PDB file of C-alpha atoms in Angstrom:
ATOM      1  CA  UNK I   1    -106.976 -32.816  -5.911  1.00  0.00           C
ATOM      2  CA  UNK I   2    -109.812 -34.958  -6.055  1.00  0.00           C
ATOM      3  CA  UNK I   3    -108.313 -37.902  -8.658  1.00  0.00           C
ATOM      4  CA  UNK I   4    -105.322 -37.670  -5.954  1.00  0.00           C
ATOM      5  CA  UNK I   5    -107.103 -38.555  -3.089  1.00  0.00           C
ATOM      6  CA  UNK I   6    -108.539 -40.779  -5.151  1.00  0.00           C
ATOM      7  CA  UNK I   7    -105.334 -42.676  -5.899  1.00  0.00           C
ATOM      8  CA  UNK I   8    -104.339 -42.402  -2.915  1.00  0.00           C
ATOM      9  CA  UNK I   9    -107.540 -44.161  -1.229  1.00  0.00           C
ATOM     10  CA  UNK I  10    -106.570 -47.180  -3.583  1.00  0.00           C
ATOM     11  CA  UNK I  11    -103.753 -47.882  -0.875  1.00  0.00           C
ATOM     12  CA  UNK I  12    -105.986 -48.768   1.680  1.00  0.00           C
ATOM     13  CA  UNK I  13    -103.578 -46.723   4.100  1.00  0.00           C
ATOM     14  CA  UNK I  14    -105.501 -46.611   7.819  1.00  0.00           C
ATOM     15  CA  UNK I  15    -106.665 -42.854   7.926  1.00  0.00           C
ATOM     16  CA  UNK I  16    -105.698 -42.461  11.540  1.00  0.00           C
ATOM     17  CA  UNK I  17    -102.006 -43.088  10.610  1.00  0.00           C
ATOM     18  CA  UNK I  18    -100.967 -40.764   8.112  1.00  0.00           C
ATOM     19  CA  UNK I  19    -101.416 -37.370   7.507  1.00  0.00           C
ATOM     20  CA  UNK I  20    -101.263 -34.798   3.961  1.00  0.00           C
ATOM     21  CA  UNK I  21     -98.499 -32.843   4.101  1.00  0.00           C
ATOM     22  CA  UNK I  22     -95.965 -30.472   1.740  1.00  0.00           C
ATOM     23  CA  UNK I  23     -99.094 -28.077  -0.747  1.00  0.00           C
ATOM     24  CA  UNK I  24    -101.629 -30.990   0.097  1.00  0.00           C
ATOM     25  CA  UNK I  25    -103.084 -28.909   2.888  1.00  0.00           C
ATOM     26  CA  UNK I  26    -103.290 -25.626   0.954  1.00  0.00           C
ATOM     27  CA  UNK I  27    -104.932 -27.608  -2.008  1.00  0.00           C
ATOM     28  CA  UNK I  28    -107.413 -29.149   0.395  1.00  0.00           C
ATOM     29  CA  UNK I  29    -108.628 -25.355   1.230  1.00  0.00           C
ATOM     30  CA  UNK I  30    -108.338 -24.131  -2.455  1.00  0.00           C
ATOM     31  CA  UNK I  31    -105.493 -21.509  -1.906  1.00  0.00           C
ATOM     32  CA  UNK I  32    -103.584 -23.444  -4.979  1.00  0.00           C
ATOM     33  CA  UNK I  33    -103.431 -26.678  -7.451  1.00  0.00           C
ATOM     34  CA  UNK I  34    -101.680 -29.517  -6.089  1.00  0.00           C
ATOM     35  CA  UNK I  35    -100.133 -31.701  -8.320  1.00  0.00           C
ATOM     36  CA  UNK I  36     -98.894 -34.486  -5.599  1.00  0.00           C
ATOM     37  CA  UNK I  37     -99.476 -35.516  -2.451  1.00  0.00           C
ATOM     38  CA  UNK I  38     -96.649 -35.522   0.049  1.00  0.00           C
ATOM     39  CA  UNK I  39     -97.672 -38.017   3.534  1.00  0.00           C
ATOM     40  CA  UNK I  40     -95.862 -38.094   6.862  1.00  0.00           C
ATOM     41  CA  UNK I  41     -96.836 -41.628   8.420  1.00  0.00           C
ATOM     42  CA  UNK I  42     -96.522 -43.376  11.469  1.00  0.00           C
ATOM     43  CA  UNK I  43     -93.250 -45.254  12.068  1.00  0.00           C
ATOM     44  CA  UNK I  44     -95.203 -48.814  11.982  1.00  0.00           C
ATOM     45  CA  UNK I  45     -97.213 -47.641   8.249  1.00  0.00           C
ATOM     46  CA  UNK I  46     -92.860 -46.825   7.280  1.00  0.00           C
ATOM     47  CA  UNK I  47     -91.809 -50.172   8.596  1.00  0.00           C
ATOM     48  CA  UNK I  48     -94.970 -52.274   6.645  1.00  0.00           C
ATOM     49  CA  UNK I  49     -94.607 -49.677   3.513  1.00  0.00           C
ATOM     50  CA  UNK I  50     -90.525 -50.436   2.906  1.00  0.00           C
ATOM     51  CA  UNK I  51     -91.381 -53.865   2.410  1.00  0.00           C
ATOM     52  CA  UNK I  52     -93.599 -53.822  -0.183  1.00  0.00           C
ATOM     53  CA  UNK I  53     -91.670 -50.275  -1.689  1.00  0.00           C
ATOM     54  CA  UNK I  54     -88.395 -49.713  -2.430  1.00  0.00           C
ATOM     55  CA  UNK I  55     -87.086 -46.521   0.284  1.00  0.00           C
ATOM     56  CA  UNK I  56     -84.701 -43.747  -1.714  1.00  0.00           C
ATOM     57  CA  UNK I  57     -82.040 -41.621  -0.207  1.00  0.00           C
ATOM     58  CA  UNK I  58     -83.135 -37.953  -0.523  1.00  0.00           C
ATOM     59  CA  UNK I  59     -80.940 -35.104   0.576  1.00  0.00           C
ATOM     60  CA  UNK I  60     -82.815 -34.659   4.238  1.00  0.00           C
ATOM     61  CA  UNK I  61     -83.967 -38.200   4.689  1.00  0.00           C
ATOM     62  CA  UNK I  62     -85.799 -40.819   2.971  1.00  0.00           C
ATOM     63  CA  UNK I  63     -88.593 -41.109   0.856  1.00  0.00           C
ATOM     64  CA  UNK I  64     -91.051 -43.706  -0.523  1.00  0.00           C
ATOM     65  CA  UNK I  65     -93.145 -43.473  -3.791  1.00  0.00           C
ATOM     66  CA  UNK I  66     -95.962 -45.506  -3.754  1.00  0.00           C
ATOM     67  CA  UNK I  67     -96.649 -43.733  -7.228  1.00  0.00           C
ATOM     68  CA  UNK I  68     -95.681 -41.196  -9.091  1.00  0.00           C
ATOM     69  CA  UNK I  69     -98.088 -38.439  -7.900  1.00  0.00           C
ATOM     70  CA  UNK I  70     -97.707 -39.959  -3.928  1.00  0.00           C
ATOM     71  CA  UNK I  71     -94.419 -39.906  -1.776  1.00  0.00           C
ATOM     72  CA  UNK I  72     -94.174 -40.346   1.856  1.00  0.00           C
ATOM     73  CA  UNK I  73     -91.972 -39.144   4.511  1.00  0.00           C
ATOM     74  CA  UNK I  74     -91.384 -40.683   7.786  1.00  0.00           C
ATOM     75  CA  UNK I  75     -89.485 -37.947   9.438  1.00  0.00           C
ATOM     76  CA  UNK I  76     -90.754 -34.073   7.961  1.00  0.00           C
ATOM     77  CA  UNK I  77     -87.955 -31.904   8.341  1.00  0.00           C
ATOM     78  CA  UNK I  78     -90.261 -29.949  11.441  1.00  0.00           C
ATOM     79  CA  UNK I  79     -89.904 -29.579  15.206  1.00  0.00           C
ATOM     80  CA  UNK I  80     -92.420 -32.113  15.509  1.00  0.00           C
ATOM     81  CA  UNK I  81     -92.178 -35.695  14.660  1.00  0.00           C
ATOM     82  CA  UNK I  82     -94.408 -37.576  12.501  1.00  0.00           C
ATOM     83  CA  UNK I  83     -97.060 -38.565  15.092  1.00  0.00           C
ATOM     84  CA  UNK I  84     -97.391 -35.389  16.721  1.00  0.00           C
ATOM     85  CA  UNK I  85     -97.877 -33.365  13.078  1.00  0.00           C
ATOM     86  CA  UNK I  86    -100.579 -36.689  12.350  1.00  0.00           C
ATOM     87  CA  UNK I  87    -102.005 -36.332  16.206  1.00  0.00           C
ATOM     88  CA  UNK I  88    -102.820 -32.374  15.557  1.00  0.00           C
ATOM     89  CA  UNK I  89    -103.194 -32.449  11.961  1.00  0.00           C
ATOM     90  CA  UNK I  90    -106.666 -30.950  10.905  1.00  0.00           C
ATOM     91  CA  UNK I  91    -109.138 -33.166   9.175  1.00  0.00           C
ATOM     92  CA  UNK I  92    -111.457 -32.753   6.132  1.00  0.00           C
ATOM     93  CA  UNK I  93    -113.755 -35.420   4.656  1.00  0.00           C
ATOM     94  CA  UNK I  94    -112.102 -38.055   7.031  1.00  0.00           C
ATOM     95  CA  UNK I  95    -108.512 -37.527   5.861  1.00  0.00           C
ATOM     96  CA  UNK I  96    -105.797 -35.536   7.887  1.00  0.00           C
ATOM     97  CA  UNK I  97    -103.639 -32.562   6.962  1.00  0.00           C
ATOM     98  CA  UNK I  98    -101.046 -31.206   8.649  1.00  0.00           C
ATOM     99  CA  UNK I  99    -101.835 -28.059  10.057  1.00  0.00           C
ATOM    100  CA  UNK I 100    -100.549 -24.863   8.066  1.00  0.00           C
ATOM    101  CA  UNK I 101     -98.527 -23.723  10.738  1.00  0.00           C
ATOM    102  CA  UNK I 102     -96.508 -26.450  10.065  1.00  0.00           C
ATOM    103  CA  UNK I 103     -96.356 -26.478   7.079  1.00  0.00           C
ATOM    104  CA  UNK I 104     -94.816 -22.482   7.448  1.00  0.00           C
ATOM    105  CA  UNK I 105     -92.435 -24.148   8.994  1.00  0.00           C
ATOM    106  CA  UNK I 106     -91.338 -26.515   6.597  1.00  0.00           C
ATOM    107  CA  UNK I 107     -91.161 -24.384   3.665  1.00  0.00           C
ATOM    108  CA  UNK I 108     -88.977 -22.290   5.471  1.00  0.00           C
ATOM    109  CA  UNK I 109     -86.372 -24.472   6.143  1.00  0.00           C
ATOM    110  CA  UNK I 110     -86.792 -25.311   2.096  1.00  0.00           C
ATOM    111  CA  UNK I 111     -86.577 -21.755   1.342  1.00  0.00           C
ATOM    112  CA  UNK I 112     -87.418 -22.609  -2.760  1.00  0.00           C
ATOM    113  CA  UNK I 113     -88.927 -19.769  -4.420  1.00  0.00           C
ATOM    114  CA  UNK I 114     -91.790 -21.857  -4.904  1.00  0.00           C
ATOM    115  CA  UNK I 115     -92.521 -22.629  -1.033  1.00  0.00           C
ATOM    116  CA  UNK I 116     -91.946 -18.927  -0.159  1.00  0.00           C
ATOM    117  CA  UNK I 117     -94.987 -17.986  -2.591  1.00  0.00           C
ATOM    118  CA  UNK I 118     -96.938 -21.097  -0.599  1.00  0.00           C
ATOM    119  CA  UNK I 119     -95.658 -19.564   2.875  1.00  0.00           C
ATOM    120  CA  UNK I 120     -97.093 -15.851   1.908  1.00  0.00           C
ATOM    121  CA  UNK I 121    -100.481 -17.484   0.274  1.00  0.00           C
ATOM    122  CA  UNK I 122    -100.638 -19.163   3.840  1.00  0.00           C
ATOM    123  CA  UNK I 123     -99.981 -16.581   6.017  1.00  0.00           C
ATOM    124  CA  UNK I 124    -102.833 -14.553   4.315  1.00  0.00           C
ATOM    125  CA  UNK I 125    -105.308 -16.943   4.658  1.00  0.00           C
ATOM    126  CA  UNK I 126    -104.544 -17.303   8.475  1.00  0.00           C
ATOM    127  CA  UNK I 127    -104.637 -13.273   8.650  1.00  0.00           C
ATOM    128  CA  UNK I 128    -108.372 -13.629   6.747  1.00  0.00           C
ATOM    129  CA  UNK I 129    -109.189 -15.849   9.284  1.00  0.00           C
ATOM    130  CA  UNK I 130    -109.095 -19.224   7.385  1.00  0.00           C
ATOM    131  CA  UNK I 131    -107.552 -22.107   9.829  1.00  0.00           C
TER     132      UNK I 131
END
């Protein structure tokens, strides 16, 4: 996790404008290895990022890869939009993450076998307490 955050520090993105999203916030509390980092950013970071990268058509949206191991999202397939999920997110050494009840959410609407091992790793951490 720490060579991600790494990389992605290297973007000079403004901390207050995007937030860790998709495993990034159960790597960030060592209930699994993250190999990526998924963002959600504000819509003006979007707008100044799909100028300088090109934006690809994903089945539920759009999606920018500012490397191989870091793709954003403008609009997370949640009940909340991008700046409320950044506006709440939790942060940890200066850098946000979206909290894990949304992140529940998201992986349920994915419903991959991989996110429904996340969503039951998740859901015992909140039942141990962990936030």
């Amino acid at each position: 996790m720490k060579e991600l955050l790494k990389e992605l520090e290297n973007f000079g993105l403004p901390k207050d404008k995007f937030a860790i999203f998709g495993s990034g916030p159960m790597g960030i509390r060592g209930l699994r290895k993250v190999r990526d980092l998924d963002l959600v950013v504000m819509s003006e970071i979007w707008q100044e990022l799909a100028k300088k990268y090109q934006v690809k058509k994903v089945k539920k949206g759009e999606k920018i890869f500012l490397s191989k191991n870091i793709e954003i999202r403008q609009r997370p397939n949640t009940k909340l939009n991008a700046d409320k999920l950044i506006g709440q997110a939790d942060i940890f050494d200066g850098i946000r993450y979206v909290k894990l009840k949304n992140v529940i959410e998201y992986k349920e609407k994915l419903k991959r076998v991989k996110d429904l091992k996340d969503i039951e790793l998740i859901k015992k951490y909140l039942q141990k307490g962990g936030k």
